[in-house]
Coordinates of C-alpha atoms and ligand atoms in Angstrom, one line a residue:
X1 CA 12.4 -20.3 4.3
X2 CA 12.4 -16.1 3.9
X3 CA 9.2 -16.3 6.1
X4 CA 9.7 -19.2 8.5
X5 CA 11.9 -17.8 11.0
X6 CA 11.3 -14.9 13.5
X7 CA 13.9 -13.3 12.5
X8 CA 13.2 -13.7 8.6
X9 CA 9.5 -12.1 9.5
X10 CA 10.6 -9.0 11.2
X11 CA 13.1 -8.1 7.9
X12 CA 10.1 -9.0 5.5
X13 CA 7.3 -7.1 7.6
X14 CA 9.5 -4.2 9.0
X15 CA 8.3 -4.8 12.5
X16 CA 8.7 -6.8 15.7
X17 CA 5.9 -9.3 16.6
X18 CA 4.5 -6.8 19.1
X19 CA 3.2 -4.8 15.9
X20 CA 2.0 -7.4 13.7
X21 CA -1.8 -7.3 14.3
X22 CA -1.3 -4.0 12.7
X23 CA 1.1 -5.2 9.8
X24 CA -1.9 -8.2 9.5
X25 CA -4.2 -5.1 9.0
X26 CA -2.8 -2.5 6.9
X27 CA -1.6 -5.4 4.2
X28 CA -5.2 -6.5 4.1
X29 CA -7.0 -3.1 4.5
X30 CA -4.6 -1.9 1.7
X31 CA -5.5 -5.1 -0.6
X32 CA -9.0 -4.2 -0.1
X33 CA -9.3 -0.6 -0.3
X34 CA -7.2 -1.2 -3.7
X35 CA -9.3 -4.0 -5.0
X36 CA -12.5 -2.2 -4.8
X37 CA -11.1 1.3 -5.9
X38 CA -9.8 -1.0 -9.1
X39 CA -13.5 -1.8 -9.7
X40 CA -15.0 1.2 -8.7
X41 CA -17.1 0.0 -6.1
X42 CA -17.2 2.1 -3.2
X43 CA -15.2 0.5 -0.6
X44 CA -16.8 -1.0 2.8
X45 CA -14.2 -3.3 5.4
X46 CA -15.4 -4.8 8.0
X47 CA -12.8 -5.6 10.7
X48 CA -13.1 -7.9 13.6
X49 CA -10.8 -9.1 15.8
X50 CA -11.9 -11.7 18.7
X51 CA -10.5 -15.0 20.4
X52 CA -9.7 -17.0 16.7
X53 CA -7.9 -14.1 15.3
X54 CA -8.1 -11.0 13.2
X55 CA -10.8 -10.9 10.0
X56 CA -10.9 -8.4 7.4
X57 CA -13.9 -8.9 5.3
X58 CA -14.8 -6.7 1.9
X59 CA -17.2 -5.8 -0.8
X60 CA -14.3 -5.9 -3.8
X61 CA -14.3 -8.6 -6.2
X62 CA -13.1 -11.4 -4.6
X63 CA -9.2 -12.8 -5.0
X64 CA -9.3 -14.9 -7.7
X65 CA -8.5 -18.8 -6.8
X66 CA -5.5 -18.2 -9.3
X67 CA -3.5 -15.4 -7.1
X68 CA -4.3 -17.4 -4.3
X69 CA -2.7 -20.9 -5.9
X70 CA 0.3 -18.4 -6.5
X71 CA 0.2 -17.1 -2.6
X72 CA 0.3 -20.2 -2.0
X73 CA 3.8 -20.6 -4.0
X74 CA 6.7 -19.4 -1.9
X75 CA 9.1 -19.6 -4.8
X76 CA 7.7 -16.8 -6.8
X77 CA 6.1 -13.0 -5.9
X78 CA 2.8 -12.7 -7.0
X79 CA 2.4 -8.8 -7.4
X80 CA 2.3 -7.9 -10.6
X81 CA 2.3 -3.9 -10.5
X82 CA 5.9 -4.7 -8.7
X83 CA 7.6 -2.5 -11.8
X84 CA 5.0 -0.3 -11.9
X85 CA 5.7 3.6 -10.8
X86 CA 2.0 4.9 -9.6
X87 CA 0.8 6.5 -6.3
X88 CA -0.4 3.0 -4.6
X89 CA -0.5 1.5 -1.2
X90 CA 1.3 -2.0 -1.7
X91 CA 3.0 -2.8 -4.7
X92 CA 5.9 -5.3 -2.9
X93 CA 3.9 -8.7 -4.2
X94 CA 4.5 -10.9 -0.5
X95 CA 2.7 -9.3 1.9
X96 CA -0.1 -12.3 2.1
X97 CA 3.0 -14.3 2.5
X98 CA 4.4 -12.9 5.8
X99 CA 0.3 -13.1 6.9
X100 CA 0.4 -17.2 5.7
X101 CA 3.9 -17.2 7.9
X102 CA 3.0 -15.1 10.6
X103 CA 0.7 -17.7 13.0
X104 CA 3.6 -20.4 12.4
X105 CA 6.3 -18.3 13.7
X106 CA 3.8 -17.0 16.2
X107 CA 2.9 -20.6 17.1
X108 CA 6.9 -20.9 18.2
X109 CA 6.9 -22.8 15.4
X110 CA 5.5 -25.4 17.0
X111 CA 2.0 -26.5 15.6
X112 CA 0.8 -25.3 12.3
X113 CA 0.2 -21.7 11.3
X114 CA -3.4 -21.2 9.2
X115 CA -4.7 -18.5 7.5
X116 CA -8.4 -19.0 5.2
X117 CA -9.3 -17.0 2.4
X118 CA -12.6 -16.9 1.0
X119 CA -13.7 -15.3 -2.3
X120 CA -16.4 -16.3 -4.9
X121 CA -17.9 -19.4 -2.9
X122 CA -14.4 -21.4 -1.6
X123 CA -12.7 -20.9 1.5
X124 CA -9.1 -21.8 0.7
X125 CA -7.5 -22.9 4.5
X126 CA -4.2 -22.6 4.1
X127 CA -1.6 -23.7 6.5
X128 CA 2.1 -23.5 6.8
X129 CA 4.3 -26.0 8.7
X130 CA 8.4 -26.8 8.0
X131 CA 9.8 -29.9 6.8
X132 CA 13.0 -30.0 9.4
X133 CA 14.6 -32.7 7.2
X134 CA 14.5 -30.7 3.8
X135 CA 13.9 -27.1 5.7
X136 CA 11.5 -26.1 3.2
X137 CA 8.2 -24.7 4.3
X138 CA 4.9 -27.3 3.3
X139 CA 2.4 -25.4 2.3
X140 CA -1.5 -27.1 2.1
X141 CA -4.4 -25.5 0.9
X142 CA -8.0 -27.5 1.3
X143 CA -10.9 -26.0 -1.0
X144 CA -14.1 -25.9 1.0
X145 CA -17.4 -24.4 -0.2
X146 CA -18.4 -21.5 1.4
X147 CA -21.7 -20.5 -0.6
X148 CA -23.2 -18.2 1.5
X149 CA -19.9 -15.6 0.7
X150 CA -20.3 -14.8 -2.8
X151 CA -19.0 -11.4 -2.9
X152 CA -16.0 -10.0 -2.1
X153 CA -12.9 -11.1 0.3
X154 CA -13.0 -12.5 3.9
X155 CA -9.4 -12.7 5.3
X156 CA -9.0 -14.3 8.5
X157 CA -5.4 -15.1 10.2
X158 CA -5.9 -17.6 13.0
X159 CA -3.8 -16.0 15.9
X160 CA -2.1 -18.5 18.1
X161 CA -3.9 -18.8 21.9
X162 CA -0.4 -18.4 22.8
X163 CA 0.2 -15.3 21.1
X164 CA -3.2 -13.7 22.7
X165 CA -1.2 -11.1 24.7
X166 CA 0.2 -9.6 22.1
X167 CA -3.0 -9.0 20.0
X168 CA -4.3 -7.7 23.6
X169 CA -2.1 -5.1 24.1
X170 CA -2.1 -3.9 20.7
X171 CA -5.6 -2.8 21.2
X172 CA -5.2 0.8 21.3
X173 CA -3.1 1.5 18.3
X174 CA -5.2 -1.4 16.3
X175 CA -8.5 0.5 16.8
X176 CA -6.8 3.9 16.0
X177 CA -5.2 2.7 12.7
X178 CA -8.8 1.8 12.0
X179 CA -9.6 5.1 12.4
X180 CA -6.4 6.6 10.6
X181 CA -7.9 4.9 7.8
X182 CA -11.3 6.6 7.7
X183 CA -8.9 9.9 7.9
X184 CA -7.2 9.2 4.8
X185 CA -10.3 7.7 2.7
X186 CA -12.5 10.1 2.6
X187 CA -14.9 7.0 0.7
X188 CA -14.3 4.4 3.0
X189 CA -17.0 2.7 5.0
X190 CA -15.8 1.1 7.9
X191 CA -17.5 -1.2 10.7
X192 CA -14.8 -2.7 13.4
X193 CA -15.9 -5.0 15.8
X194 CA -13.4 -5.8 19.2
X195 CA -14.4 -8.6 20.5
X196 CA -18.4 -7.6 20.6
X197 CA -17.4 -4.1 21.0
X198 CA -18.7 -2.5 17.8
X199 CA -18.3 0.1 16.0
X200 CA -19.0 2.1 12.1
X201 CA -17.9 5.0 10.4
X202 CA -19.6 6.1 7.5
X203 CA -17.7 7.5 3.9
X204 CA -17.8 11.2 3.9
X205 CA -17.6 11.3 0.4
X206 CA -18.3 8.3 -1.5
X207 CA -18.1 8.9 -4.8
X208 CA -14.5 10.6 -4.1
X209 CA -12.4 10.8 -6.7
X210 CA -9.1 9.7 -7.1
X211 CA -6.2 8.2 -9.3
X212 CA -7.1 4.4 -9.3
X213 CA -4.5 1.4 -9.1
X214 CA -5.7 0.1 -12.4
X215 CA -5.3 3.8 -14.1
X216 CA -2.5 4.0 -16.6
X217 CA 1.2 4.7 -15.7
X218 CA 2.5 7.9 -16.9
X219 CA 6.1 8.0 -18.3
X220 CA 6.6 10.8 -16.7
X221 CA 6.5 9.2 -13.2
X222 CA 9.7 7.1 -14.2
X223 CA 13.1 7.6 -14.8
X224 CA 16.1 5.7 -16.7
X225 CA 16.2 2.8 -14.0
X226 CA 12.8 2.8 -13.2
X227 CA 11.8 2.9 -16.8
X228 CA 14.4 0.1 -17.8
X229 CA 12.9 -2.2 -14.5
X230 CA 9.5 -2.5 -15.9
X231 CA 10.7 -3.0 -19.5
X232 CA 12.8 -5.8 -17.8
X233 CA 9.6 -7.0 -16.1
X234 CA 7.6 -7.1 -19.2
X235 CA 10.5 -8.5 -21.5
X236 CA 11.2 -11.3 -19.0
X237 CA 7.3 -11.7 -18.7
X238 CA 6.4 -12.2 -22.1
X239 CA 9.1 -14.6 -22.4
X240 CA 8.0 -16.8 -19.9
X241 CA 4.9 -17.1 -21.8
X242 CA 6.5 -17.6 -24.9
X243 CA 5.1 -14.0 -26.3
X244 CA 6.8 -10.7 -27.3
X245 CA 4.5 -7.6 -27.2
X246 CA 5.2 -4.9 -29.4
X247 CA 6.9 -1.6 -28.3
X248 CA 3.7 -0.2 -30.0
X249 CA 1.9 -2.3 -27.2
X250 CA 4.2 -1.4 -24.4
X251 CA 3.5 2.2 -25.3
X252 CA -0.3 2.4 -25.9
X253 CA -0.4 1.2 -21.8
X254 CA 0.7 4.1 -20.9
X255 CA -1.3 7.8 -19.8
X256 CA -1.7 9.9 -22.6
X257 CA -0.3 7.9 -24.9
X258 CA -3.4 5.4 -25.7
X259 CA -4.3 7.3 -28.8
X260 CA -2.8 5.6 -32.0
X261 CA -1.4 8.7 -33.8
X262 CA 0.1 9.6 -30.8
X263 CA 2.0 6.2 -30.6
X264 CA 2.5 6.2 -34.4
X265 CA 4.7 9.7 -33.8
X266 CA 6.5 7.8 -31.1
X267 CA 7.6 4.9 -32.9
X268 CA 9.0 7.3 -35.9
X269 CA 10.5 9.6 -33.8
X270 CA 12.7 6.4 -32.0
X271 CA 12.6 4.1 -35.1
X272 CA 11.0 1.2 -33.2
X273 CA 8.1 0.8 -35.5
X274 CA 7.2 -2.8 -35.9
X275 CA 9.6 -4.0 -33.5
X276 CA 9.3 -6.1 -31.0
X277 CA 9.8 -5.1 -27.1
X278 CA 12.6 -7.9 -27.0
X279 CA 14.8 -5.9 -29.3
X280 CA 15.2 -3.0 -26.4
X281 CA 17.5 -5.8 -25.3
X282 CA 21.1 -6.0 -25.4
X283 CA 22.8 -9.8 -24.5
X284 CA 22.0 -9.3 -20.5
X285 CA 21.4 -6.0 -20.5
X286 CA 18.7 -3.4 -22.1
X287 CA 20.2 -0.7 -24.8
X288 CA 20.4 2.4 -23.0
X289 CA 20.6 4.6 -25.5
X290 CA 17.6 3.0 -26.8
X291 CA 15.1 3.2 -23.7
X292 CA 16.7 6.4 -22.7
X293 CA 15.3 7.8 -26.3
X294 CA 11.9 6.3 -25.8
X295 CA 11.6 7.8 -22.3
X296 CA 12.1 11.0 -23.9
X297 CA 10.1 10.8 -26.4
X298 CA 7.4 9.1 -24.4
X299 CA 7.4 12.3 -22.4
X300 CA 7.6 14.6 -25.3
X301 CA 4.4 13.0 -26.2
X302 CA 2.1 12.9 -23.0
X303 CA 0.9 15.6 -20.9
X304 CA 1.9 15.6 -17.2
X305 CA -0.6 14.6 -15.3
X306 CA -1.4 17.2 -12.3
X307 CA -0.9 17.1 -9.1
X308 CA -4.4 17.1 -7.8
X309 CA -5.4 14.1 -10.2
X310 CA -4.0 11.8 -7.5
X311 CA -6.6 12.4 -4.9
X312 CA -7.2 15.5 -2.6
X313 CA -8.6 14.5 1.2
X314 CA -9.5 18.0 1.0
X315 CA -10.7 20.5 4.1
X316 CA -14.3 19.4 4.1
X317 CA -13.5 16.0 4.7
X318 CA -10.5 16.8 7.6
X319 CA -12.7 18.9 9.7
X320 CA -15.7 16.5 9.3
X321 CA -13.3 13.7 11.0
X322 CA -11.9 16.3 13.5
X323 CA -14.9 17.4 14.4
X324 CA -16.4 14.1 15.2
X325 CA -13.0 13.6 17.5
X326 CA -14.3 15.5 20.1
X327 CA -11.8 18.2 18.4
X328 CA -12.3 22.5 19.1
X329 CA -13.2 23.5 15.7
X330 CA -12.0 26.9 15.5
X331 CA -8.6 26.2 16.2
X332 CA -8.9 23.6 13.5
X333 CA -6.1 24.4 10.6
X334 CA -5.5 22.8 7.4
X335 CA -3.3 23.7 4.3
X336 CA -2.3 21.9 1.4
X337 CA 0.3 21.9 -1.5
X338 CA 0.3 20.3 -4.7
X339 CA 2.9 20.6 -6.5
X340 CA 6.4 18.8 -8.8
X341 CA 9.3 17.8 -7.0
X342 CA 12.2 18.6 -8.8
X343 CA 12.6 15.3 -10.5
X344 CA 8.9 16.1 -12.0
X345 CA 7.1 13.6 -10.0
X346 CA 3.6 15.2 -8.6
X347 CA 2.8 15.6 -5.0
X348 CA 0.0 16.8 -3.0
X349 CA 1.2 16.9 0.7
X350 CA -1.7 17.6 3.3
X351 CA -1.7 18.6 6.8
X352 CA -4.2 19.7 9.6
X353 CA -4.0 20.3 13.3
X354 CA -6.4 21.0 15.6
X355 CA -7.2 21.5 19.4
X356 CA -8.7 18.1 21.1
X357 CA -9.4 19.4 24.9
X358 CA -10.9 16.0 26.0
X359 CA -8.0 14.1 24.5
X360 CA -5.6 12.1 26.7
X361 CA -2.5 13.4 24.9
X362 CA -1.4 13.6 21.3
X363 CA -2.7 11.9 18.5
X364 CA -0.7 12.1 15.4
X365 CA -1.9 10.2 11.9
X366 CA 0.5 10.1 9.2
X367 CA 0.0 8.1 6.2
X368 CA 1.5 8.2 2.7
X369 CA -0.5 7.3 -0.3
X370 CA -3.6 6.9 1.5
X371 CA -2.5 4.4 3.7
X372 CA -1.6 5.0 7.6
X373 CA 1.7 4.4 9.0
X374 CA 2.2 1.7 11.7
X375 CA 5.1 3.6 13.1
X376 CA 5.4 7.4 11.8
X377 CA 6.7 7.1 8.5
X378 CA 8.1 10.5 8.5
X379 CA 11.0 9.9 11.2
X380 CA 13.6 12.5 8.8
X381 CA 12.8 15.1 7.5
X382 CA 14.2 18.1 5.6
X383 CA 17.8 18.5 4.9
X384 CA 19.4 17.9 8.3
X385 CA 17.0 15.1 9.3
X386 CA 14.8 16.2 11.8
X387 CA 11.9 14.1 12.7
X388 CA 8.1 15.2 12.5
X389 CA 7.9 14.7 16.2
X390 CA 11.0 16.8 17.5
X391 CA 9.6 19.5 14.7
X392 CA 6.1 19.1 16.6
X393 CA 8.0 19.1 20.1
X394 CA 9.4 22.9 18.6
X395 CA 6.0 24.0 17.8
X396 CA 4.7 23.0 21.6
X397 CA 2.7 20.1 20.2
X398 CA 4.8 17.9 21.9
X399 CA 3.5 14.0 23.3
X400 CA 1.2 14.9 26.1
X401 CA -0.2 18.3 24.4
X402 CA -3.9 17.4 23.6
X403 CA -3.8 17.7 20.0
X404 CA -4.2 16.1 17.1
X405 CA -2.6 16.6 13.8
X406 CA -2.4 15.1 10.6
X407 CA -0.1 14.1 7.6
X408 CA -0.1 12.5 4.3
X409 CA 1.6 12.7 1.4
X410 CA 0.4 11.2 -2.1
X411 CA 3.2 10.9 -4.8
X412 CA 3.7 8.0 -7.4
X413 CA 7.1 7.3 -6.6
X414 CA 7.6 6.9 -2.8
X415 CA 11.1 5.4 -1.9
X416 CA 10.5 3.1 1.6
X417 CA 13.8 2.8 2.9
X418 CA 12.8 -0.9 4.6
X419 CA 11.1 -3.7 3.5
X420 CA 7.9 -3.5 6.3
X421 CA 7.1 -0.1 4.3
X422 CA 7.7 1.8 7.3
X423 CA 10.0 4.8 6.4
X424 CA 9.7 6.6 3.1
X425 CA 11.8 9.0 1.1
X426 CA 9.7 11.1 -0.7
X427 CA 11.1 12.5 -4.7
X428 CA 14.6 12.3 -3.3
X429 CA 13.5 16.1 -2.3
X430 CA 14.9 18.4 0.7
X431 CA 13.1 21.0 2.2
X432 CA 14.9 23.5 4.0
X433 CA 13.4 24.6 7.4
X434 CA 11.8 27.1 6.2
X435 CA 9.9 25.6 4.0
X436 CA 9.0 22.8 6.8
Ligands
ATP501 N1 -9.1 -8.3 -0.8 C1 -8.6 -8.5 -2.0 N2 -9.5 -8.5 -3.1 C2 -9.1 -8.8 -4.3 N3 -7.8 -9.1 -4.7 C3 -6.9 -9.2 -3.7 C4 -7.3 -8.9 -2.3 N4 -6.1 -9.1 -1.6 C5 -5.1 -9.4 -2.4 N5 -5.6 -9.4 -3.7 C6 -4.7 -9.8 -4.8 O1 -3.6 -10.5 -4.4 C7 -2.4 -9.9 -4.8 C8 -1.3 -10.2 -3.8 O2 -1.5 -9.4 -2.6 P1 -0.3 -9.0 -1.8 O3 -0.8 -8.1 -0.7 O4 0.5 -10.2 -1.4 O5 0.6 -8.1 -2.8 P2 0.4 -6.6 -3.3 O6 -0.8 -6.0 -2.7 O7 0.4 -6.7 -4.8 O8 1.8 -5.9 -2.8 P3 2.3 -5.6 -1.3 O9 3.2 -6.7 -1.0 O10 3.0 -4.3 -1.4 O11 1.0 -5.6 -0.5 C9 -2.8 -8.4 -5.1 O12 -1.9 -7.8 -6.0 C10 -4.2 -8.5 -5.5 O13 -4.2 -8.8 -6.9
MG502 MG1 -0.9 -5.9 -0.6

């Protein structure tokens, strides 16, 4: 019942109802934008929002029927990559859960909430009532074909007639996180379609490169907790499945370490050759001395991986999207640095500013791992936790100023201090005003 209530869905998604046509699109933009990078197919959404509801359609790969069975299963996350420490957008494992719950508790949980899902010929139409007696949610899922969508995901959550206001007046911050996201992909295509009113934005840079959700985890990234998590995960994993990888196999996953004699120095240097991952563990526990050894040595043995490797937007791209906001474009100003916190994670943090004469007031897109925030994501900052907009308000950029400026920050290990993803810590790092 985490999902069913109002007040259950505003914890899980982070946001009042009045904001959930963006939640609905930044989980499924995110899943998509990840699913093709995975692949590397060049990623094209198509967005449309009209009187049924909101549906994000893409040229990925298509959710297999499997994660959708386990979607479909409120008793377990589905996200695998939950352990993981990489620079990606979503990595919780429930966000298509609050989107199954969200027309239900939308409804007034009156009627029946539905959301479809269609990928490799089946539209799975899944709805979500409660059982009052048992006050457990009923989850049914009919299978129909759908054989003219072959590739690729369609997403649609059917928005209560009820609810129709509130999808209304979200208008103008739905159509500009649409446009955040062509901001912070420089090789997304995107067409957007508001009720007939269209819309498309072409990829500046298609073949862009940058570090993908299915590249390897460096050890690096982690530390002691983080580190002893995902050999949890895994341990806990295998068991289920009544299989025990081998810390040889747990290692060779991992960036810079996929080369056997690499992995072979490893193993001598911690004694863990031909042992199993299970014997890391310790009665309830892992055996710290243990893991905090292999971490060590895992890092003695793989090269850092720099800073730029994540993905750049680069200046090029920036002043092509300024530009084509109506934006002057010699008072257009970017800078960037890449560089290691002090706990050694990698971070390139972007910004760019520019004059926007014909623009109603200020537009500000911030975004954190490629991925715009709903609200700004950056509300502290530095040591005595100013936000970005009394900082901007100093600087005479303040909410009515016609500008626009931008920020994002990509880093493999972003702390969100809520569960809606909506406020971040970045490295555990303070910069003192100065350096702001
Ligand atoms: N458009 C899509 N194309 C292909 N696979 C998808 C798509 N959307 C979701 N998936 C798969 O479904 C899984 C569950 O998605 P969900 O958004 O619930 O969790 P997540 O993306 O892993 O984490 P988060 O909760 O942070 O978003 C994803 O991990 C992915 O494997
Ligand atoms: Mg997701």
């Amino acid at each position: 019942m985490d999902f069913c209530s109002r007040k259950e869905l505003i914890a899980q998604t982070g946001h009042q109802p009045e904001a959930w046509p963006l939640v609905v699109l930044k989980e499924a933009a995110d899943n998509s934008i990840d699913a093709c990078e995975d692949q590397g197919i060049r990623p094209l959404i198509f967005v449309t929002v009209d009187a049924r509801g909101i549906e994000i359609a893409d040229n990925g790969p298509g959710i297999p029927e499997a994660t959708v069975e386990s979607i479909c299963d409120f008793s377990v996350r589905v996200s695998s990559r939950e352990a993981y420490v990489s620079p990606t957008r979503g990595a919780q494992g429930n966000a298509l859960k609050t989107l199954i719950a969200m027309p239900f508790v939308l409804s007034d949980q009156a009627g029946e909430g539905r959301l479809d899902i269609t990928a490799h010929g089946i539209r799975h139409e899944i709805t979500l009532h409660v059982d009052r007696i048992r006050q457990e949610p009923v989850i049914e899922r009919r299978r129909q074909s759908a054989e003219r969508i072959q590739s690729g995901t369609v997403l649609r959550v059917h928005w209560p007639d009820s609810s129709c206001s509130i999808l209304q007046r979200a208008k103008h911050r739905f159509v500009q996180m649409l446009g955040d996201y062509t901001f912070l992909n420089p090789h997304l295509s995107l067409i957007g379609d508001w009720f007939g009113e269209r819309w498309r934005v072409d990829a500046t840079s298609p073949a862009w490169p940058k570090w993908r959700p299915s590249d390897a985890t460096s050890p690096h990234w982690y530390g002691v907790e983080q580190f002893e998590r995902l050999i949890g995960a895994f341990i806990a994993h295998d068991a289920d499945g009544s299989t025990d990888r081998t810390v040889r196999q747990f290692v060779s996953a991992f960036a810079g370490l996929s080369r056997p004699d690499k992995q072979a120095k490893v193993l001598k240097e911690t004694g863990l050759a031909r042992v199993n991952l299970s014997a890391l563990r310790d009665g309830d526990s892992l055996n710290h001395e243990l893991t905090r050894k292999l971490l060590a040595v895992m890092k003695n043995h793989s090269k850092v991986i720099k800073p730029a490797a994540l993905g750049v937007l680069g200046k090029t791209h920036l002043s092509e999207r300024f530009s084509a906001l109506g934006c002057d474009m010699e008072t257009f100003n970017y800078r960037k640095v890449a560089d290691v916190t002090e706990e050694g994670l990698p971070f390139v943090l972007e910004t760019a500013f520019a004059w926007s004469p014909d623009a109603e007031g200020r537009r500000i897109i911030t975004g954190v791992n490629w991925s715009p925030g709903i609200l700004n994501p950056f509300r502290e900052l530095g040591r005595f936790g100013q936000s970005l907009d009394s900082i901007l308000e100093r600087q005479r950029a303040g909410e009515d100023e016609p500008v626009v400026f931008l920020l994002h920050v990509a880093c493999p290990r972003v702390e969100y201090t809520d569960r809606g993803k909506s406020a971040v810590v970045i490295g555990g790092e303070q910069h003192s005003d100065e350096e702001e």
